[in-house]
């Protein structure tokens, strides 16, 4: 079955899943509070979305759901914990795909988990990420950025994981004249750009108010498609850098959950993601609606992403 057909089936069955959620939930009750682990620190886009999903799960089901940060290694710490966690349905977590896939490709033999280590419960959002700079920066496209960097050393803020691959590709194109300043994510990158510590960085939605005010601009999309909020801005691939990254937030539990438990959690998550509260926060962060690929679609997207990352590394 192709990814396209899987996603079509997921879309067709989404309403049915939500309508039957109350029945499934009534048949299963967690034996203790559900810990909803979050793979990145407080304040970022993933943390924000995860906490609203957790709140909606609690509101809609009556279960006690406790969000808890478990940052480390771009999600490796949380994935390791869940791979060996309780299978009673009281431990779930939200992660972002790309750091996990990169680690699986680069050092999969060293990790205590793989894609088969988890029960997939769905997803919540697809992030659009752009390369951003101040509006008066002396470059507005990737070729202009590269040429400017060759003559004037510039600094790029980049977080560990996928952003480093974009940085490396641009730095190589600029003959090594782009220095890197490590950031912890889009929030810190934005602070560094506004403060003048870096010339260019990455934005995953937190920069929207500054685009609206005219203080910032988007140089390129690092997704495989153009950004919905900047349709005239080319992708990296269109600008000659053969690299694309499509991050999305997905929700997992340890492998081995009883079918009834997995179904109840899947349907409860579908209801939470479909809520007005989650829709509002995702729209605010990414200017798009929530995305729930469902269990099969989420797993299929990760498998497809693994192939893409292997191609990036030539493996």
Short mmCIF file of C-alpha atoms in Angstrom, two decimals:
data_model
loop_
_atom_site.label_atom_id
_atom_site.label_comp_id
_atom_site.label_asym_id
_atom_site.label_seq_id
_atom_site.Cartn_x
_atom_site.Cartn_y
_atom_site.Cartn_z
CA UNK A 1 0.00 0.00 0.00
CA UNK A 2 1.40 3.40 -0.98
CA UNK A 3 1.71 6.38 1.35
CA UNK A 4 -0.90 8.20 -0.73
CA UNK A 5 -3.44 5.43 -0.37
CA UNK A 6 -2.75 5.11 3.36
CA UNK A 7 -3.30 8.81 3.93
CA UNK A 8 -6.50 8.67 1.86
CA UNK A 9 -7.83 5.85 4.04
CA UNK A 10 -6.80 7.71 7.18
CA UNK A 11 -8.64 10.83 6.04
CA UNK A 12 -11.76 8.85 5.12
CA UNK A 13 -11.87 7.11 8.48
CA UNK A 14 -11.00 10.09 10.71
CA UNK A 15 -14.62 11.09 11.36
CA UNK A 16 -15.60 7.53 12.18
CA UNK A 17 -12.73 7.28 14.66
CA UNK A 18 -13.81 10.43 16.45
CA UNK A 19 -17.50 9.40 16.52
CA UNK A 20 -16.66 6.06 18.12
CA UNK A 21 -14.09 7.49 20.54
CA UNK A 22 -16.51 7.78 23.49
CA UNK A 23 -17.42 4.09 23.19
CA UNK A 24 -13.80 2.93 23.12
CA UNK A 25 -12.81 5.23 25.96
CA UNK A 26 -15.67 3.97 28.09
CA UNK A 27 -14.30 0.44 27.71
CA UNK A 28 -10.82 1.37 28.95
CA UNK A 29 -9.73 3.57 31.81
CA UNK A 30 -6.08 4.22 32.71
CA UNK A 31 -5.06 2.68 36.02
CA UNK A 32 -3.21 5.85 37.01
CA UNK A 33 -2.50 9.33 35.58
CA UNK A 34 -1.21 9.34 32.00
CA UNK A 35 2.20 10.93 31.64
CA UNK A 36 2.35 12.86 28.38
CA UNK A 37 6.07 13.30 27.74
CA UNK A 38 7.41 16.09 25.52
CA UNK A 39 10.72 15.69 23.70
CA UNK A 40 11.76 19.36 23.68
CA UNK A 41 12.06 22.01 26.36
CA UNK A 42 9.42 24.41 27.59
CA UNK A 43 8.30 27.27 25.35
CA UNK A 44 8.98 25.94 21.86
CA UNK A 45 6.38 25.04 19.22
CA UNK A 46 6.34 21.30 19.99
CA UNK A 47 6.04 21.92 23.73
CA UNK A 48 3.20 24.39 23.16
CA UNK A 49 1.23 22.04 20.91
CA UNK A 50 1.83 19.04 23.17
CA UNK A 51 0.54 20.81 26.28
CA UNK A 52 -2.66 21.89 24.54
CA UNK A 53 -3.21 18.34 23.22
CA UNK A 54 -2.64 16.98 26.75
CA UNK A 55 -5.15 19.46 28.17
CA UNK A 56 -7.74 18.51 25.56
CA UNK A 57 -7.20 14.81 26.24
CA UNK A 58 -7.96 15.46 29.89
CA UNK A 59 -10.95 17.69 29.14
CA UNK A 60 -12.56 15.30 26.68
CA UNK A 61 -11.95 11.99 28.47
CA UNK A 62 -11.89 12.84 32.17
CA UNK A 63 -8.55 11.06 32.45
CA UNK A 64 -5.77 12.76 34.41
CA UNK A 65 -3.10 13.68 31.86
CA UNK A 66 0.15 15.18 33.08
CA UNK A 67 2.46 16.86 30.52
CA UNK A 68 6.13 16.50 31.40
CA UNK A 69 9.25 17.61 29.53
CA UNK A 70 11.77 14.91 28.70
CA UNK A 71 14.24 16.80 26.52
CA UNK A 72 17.54 15.40 25.33
CA UNK A 73 19.20 14.44 22.07
CA UNK A 74 16.43 15.85 19.88
CA UNK A 75 14.04 13.23 21.22
CA UNK A 76 16.46 10.33 21.69
CA UNK A 77 16.11 10.47 25.49
CA UNK A 78 12.33 10.26 25.30
CA UNK A 79 12.30 7.60 22.58
CA UNK A 80 14.68 5.50 24.67
CA UNK A 81 12.44 5.86 27.71
CA UNK A 82 9.26 4.96 25.82
CA UNK A 83 10.87 2.04 24.00
CA UNK A 84 11.33 0.40 27.41
CA UNK A 85 8.34 1.93 29.15
CA UNK A 86 5.13 0.58 30.61
CA UNK A 87 2.67 -0.95 28.15
CA UNK A 88 -0.40 -0.12 30.24
CA UNK A 89 -1.20 3.04 28.26
CA UNK A 90 -0.11 5.50 30.92
CA UNK A 91 3.09 6.62 29.16
CA UNK A 92 2.88 8.42 25.81
CA UNK A 93 4.96 11.12 24.20
CA UNK A 94 5.18 13.69 21.41
CA UNK A 95 8.31 13.98 19.29
CA UNK A 96 9.37 15.61 16.04
CA UNK A 97 10.39 13.27 13.24
CA UNK A 98 13.62 14.61 11.75
CA UNK A 99 16.01 14.43 14.75
CA UNK A 100 14.90 10.85 15.45
CA UNK A 101 15.31 9.80 11.81
CA UNK A 102 18.75 11.41 11.60
CA UNK A 103 19.90 9.56 14.71
CA UNK A 104 18.52 6.27 13.40
CA UNK A 105 20.49 6.70 10.17
CA UNK A 106 23.71 7.99 11.73
CA UNK A 107 23.97 5.67 14.73
CA UNK A 108 21.07 3.26 14.59
CA UNK A 109 23.26 0.38 15.78
CA UNK A 110 23.97 2.29 19.00
CA UNK A 111 20.37 3.22 19.82
CA UNK A 112 18.15 1.02 21.99
CA UNK A 113 15.16 1.53 19.66
CA UNK A 114 14.03 1.57 16.04
CA UNK A 115 10.74 2.30 14.30
CA UNK A 116 9.37 -1.07 15.45
CA UNK A 117 9.82 -0.14 19.11
CA UNK A 118 6.65 1.94 19.34
CA UNK A 119 2.89 1.98 19.01
CA UNK A 120 1.94 4.90 16.77
CA UNK A 121 -1.06 6.90 17.98
CA UNK A 122 -1.21 9.73 15.45
CA UNK A 123 0.21 13.18 14.79
CA UNK A 124 -0.75 16.74 15.63
CA UNK A 125 0.94 19.23 13.32
CA UNK A 126 3.16 19.63 10.30
CA UNK A 127 5.64 22.44 10.69
CA UNK A 128 6.72 24.80 7.95
CA UNK A 129 10.21 26.10 8.49
CA UNK A 130 11.90 28.95 6.69
CA UNK A 131 15.29 30.62 6.64
CA UNK A 132 14.73 34.12 8.00
CA UNK A 133 16.62 37.40 8.38
CA UNK A 134 15.97 41.03 9.22
CA UNK A 135 14.13 42.90 6.49
CA UNK A 136 17.15 45.14 5.81
CA UNK A 137 19.60 42.24 5.45
CA UNK A 138 21.71 42.71 2.26
CA UNK A 139 20.36 39.49 0.73
CA UNK A 140 16.86 38.21 -0.05
CA UNK A 141 17.53 34.90 -1.79
CA UNK A 142 19.82 31.94 -1.21
CA UNK A 143 22.16 32.83 -4.11
CA UNK A 144 22.42 36.39 -2.76
CA UNK A 145 23.10 35.07 0.75
CA UNK A 146 25.87 32.81 -0.55
CA UNK A 147 27.52 35.55 -2.60
CA UNK A 148 27.31 38.03 0.27
CA UNK A 149 28.82 35.49 2.68
CA UNK A 150 31.76 34.89 0.35
CA UNK A 151 32.70 38.56 0.61
CA UNK A 152 31.52 39.19 4.17
CA UNK A 153 31.69 36.60 6.92
CA UNK A 154 28.18 36.12 8.30
CA UNK A 155 26.74 34.18 11.23
CA UNK A 156 23.89 31.69 11.02
CA UNK A 157 21.96 30.42 14.03
CA UNK A 158 21.26 26.68 13.86
CA UNK A 159 19.87 24.16 16.32
CA UNK A 160 21.20 20.59 16.58
CA UNK A 161 19.68 18.20 14.07
CA UNK A 162 18.25 19.06 10.65
CA UNK A 163 19.17 22.74 10.79
CA UNK A 164 22.84 21.77 10.92
CA UNK A 165 22.53 20.00 7.57
CA UNK A 166 21.10 23.11 5.98
CA UNK A 167 23.82 25.20 7.60
CA UNK A 168 26.54 22.83 6.35
CA UNK A 169 25.15 22.88 2.81
CA UNK A 170 25.01 26.68 2.74
CA UNK A 171 28.43 27.03 4.36
CA UNK A 172 29.96 24.70 1.77
CA UNK A 173 28.36 26.71 -1.03
CA UNK A 174 29.78 29.89 0.54
CA UNK A 175 33.32 28.45 0.69
CA UNK A 176 33.22 28.13 4.46
CA UNK A 177 32.46 31.79 5.15
CA UNK A 178 29.31 31.26 7.23
CA UNK A 179 30.02 30.91 10.92
CA UNK A 180 27.59 28.97 13.12
CA UNK A 181 26.07 29.98 16.43
CA UNK A 182 24.30 27.08 18.14
CA UNK A 183 20.72 27.74 19.19
CA UNK A 184 18.18 25.71 21.12
CA UNK A 185 15.43 26.31 18.57
CA UNK A 186 13.42 28.91 16.69
CA UNK A 187 12.69 31.03 19.75
CA UNK A 188 16.36 31.57 20.55
CA UNK A 189 17.23 32.00 16.86
CA UNK A 190 14.66 34.78 16.61
CA UNK A 191 16.13 36.49 19.70
CA UNK A 192 19.63 36.29 18.21
CA UNK A 193 18.51 37.71 14.86
CA UNK A 194 16.66 40.61 16.47
CA UNK A 195 19.61 41.23 18.78
CA UNK A 196 22.14 41.25 15.96
CA UNK A 197 24.13 38.22 17.16
CA UNK A 198 23.34 36.33 13.96
CA UNK A 199 22.58 37.45 10.41
CA UNK A 200 20.28 34.60 9.47
CA UNK A 201 18.50 31.71 11.16
CA UNK A 202 15.48 29.41 11.09
CA UNK A 203 11.86 30.19 11.90
CA UNK A 204 9.04 27.69 12.46
CA UNK A 205 6.24 30.16 13.12
CA UNK A 206 7.37 32.26 16.05
CA UNK A 207 8.58 34.88 13.56
CA UNK A 208 5.13 35.57 12.05
CA UNK A 209 4.49 38.84 13.97
CA UNK A 210 7.79 40.21 12.67
CA UNK A 211 6.89 39.31 9.10
CA UNK A 212 3.57 41.10 9.53
CA UNK A 213 5.30 44.19 10.95
CA UNK A 214 7.85 44.23 8.15
CA UNK A 215 10.82 43.73 10.48
CA UNK A 216 11.80 40.37 9.02
CA UNK A 217 11.72 38.47 5.75
CA UNK A 218 11.87 34.86 4.58
CA UNK A 219 14.84 33.86 2.44
CA UNK A 220 13.80 30.30 1.56
CA UNK A 221 11.62 27.36 2.54
CA UNK A 222 13.50 24.32 3.82
CA UNK A 223 10.42 22.14 3.32
CA UNK A 224 9.93 20.15 0.14
CA UNK A 225 7.24 22.66 -0.89
CA UNK A 226 6.94 26.42 -0.67
CA UNK A 227 5.61 27.84 2.57
CA UNK A 228 1.87 28.46 2.61
CA UNK A 229 2.43 31.87 4.20
CA UNK A 230 5.19 32.82 1.70
CA UNK A 231 4.17 31.21 -1.62
CA UNK A 232 6.47 33.46 -3.65
CA UNK A 233 9.56 32.39 -1.70
CA UNK A 234 11.41 29.45 -3.35
CA UNK A 235 12.48 26.26 -1.62
CA UNK A 236 16.13 25.39 -1.05
CA UNK A 237 15.89 22.87 -3.89
CA UNK A 238 14.57 25.54 -6.23
CA UNK A 239 17.50 27.74 -5.20
CA UNK A 240 20.06 25.06 -6.05
CA UNK A 241 20.58 23.42 -2.63
CA UNK A 242 19.42 19.81 -2.98
CA UNK A 243 18.04 19.41 0.53
CA UNK A 244 14.57 19.48 2.04
CA UNK A 245 13.19 18.81 5.52
CA UNK A 246 9.53 18.25 6.43
CA UNK A 247 9.14 18.20 10.23
CA UNK A 248 5.96 16.96 11.90
CA UNK A 249 4.92 16.28 15.49
CA UNK A 250 3.86 12.70 16.21
CA UNK A 251 2.61 10.80 19.24
CA UNK A 252 3.76 7.34 20.34
CA UNK A 253 3.59 4.82 23.15
CA UNK A 254 5.72 1.75 23.87
CA UNK A 255 5.23 -1.21 21.56
CA UNK A 256 3.06 -3.96 22.99
CA UNK A 257 -0.05 -2.04 24.05
CA UNK A 258 -3.22 -4.09 24.23
CA UNK A 259 -5.38 -3.43 21.14
CA UNK A 260 -8.20 -1.98 23.24
CA UNK A 261 -5.79 0.41 24.97
CA UNK A 262 -4.16 1.46 21.71
CA UNK A 263 -7.54 2.07 20.07
CA UNK A 264 -8.79 4.13 23.01
CA UNK A 265 -5.66 6.28 23.04
CA UNK A 266 -5.69 6.69 19.24
CA UNK A 267 -9.31 7.80 19.19
CA UNK A 268 -8.90 10.09 22.19
CA UNK A 269 -5.91 11.75 20.53
CA UNK A 270 -7.90 12.14 17.29
CA UNK A 271 -10.58 13.97 19.24
CA UNK A 272 -8.07 16.20 21.01
CA UNK A 273 -6.22 17.13 17.81
CA UNK A 274 -9.55 17.93 16.15
CA UNK A 275 -10.51 20.35 18.95
CA UNK A 276 -10.86 24.10 18.58
CA UNK A 277 -8.13 24.65 21.18
CA UNK A 278 -5.52 22.64 19.27
CA UNK A 279 -6.64 24.14 15.96
CA UNK A 280 -6.22 27.63 17.38
CA UNK A 281 -2.70 27.06 18.68
CA UNK A 282 -1.52 25.28 15.51
CA UNK A 283 -2.97 28.07 13.36
CA UNK A 284 -1.21 30.63 15.51
CA UNK A 285 2.14 28.80 15.36
CA UNK A 286 2.13 27.60 11.75
CA UNK A 287 -0.77 29.39 10.02
CA UNK A 288 -2.25 26.03 9.04
CA UNK A 289 -4.64 23.45 10.52
CA UNK A 290 -3.57 20.48 12.67
CA UNK A 291 -2.47 17.35 10.82
CA UNK A 292 -3.34 13.89 12.13
CA UNK A 293 -2.06 11.11 9.88
CA UNK A 294 -3.45 8.43 12.20
CA UNK A 295 -1.43 5.39 13.36
CA UNK A 296 -0.73 3.86 9.94
CA UNK A 297 -0.16 7.18 8.20
CA UNK A 298 2.23 8.35 10.91
CA UNK A 299 4.30 5.18 10.65
CA UNK A 300 4.29 5.44 6.84
CA UNK A 301 5.50 9.05 6.96
CA UNK A 302 8.37 8.06 9.26
CA UNK A 303 9.39 5.20 6.98
CA UNK A 304 9.36 7.51 3.99
CA UNK A 305 11.38 10.08 5.93
CA UNK A 306 13.94 7.44 6.86
CA UNK A 307 14.56 6.81 3.14
CA UNK A 308 15.00 10.56 2.56
CA UNK A 309 17.51 10.90 5.40
CA UNK A 310 19.46 7.87 4.20
CA UNK A 311 19.73 9.51 0.80
CA UNK A 312 21.06 12.69 2.43
CA UNK A 313 23.80 10.66 4.12
CA UNK A 314 24.37 8.42 1.10
CA UNK A 315 23.37 5.30 3.02
#
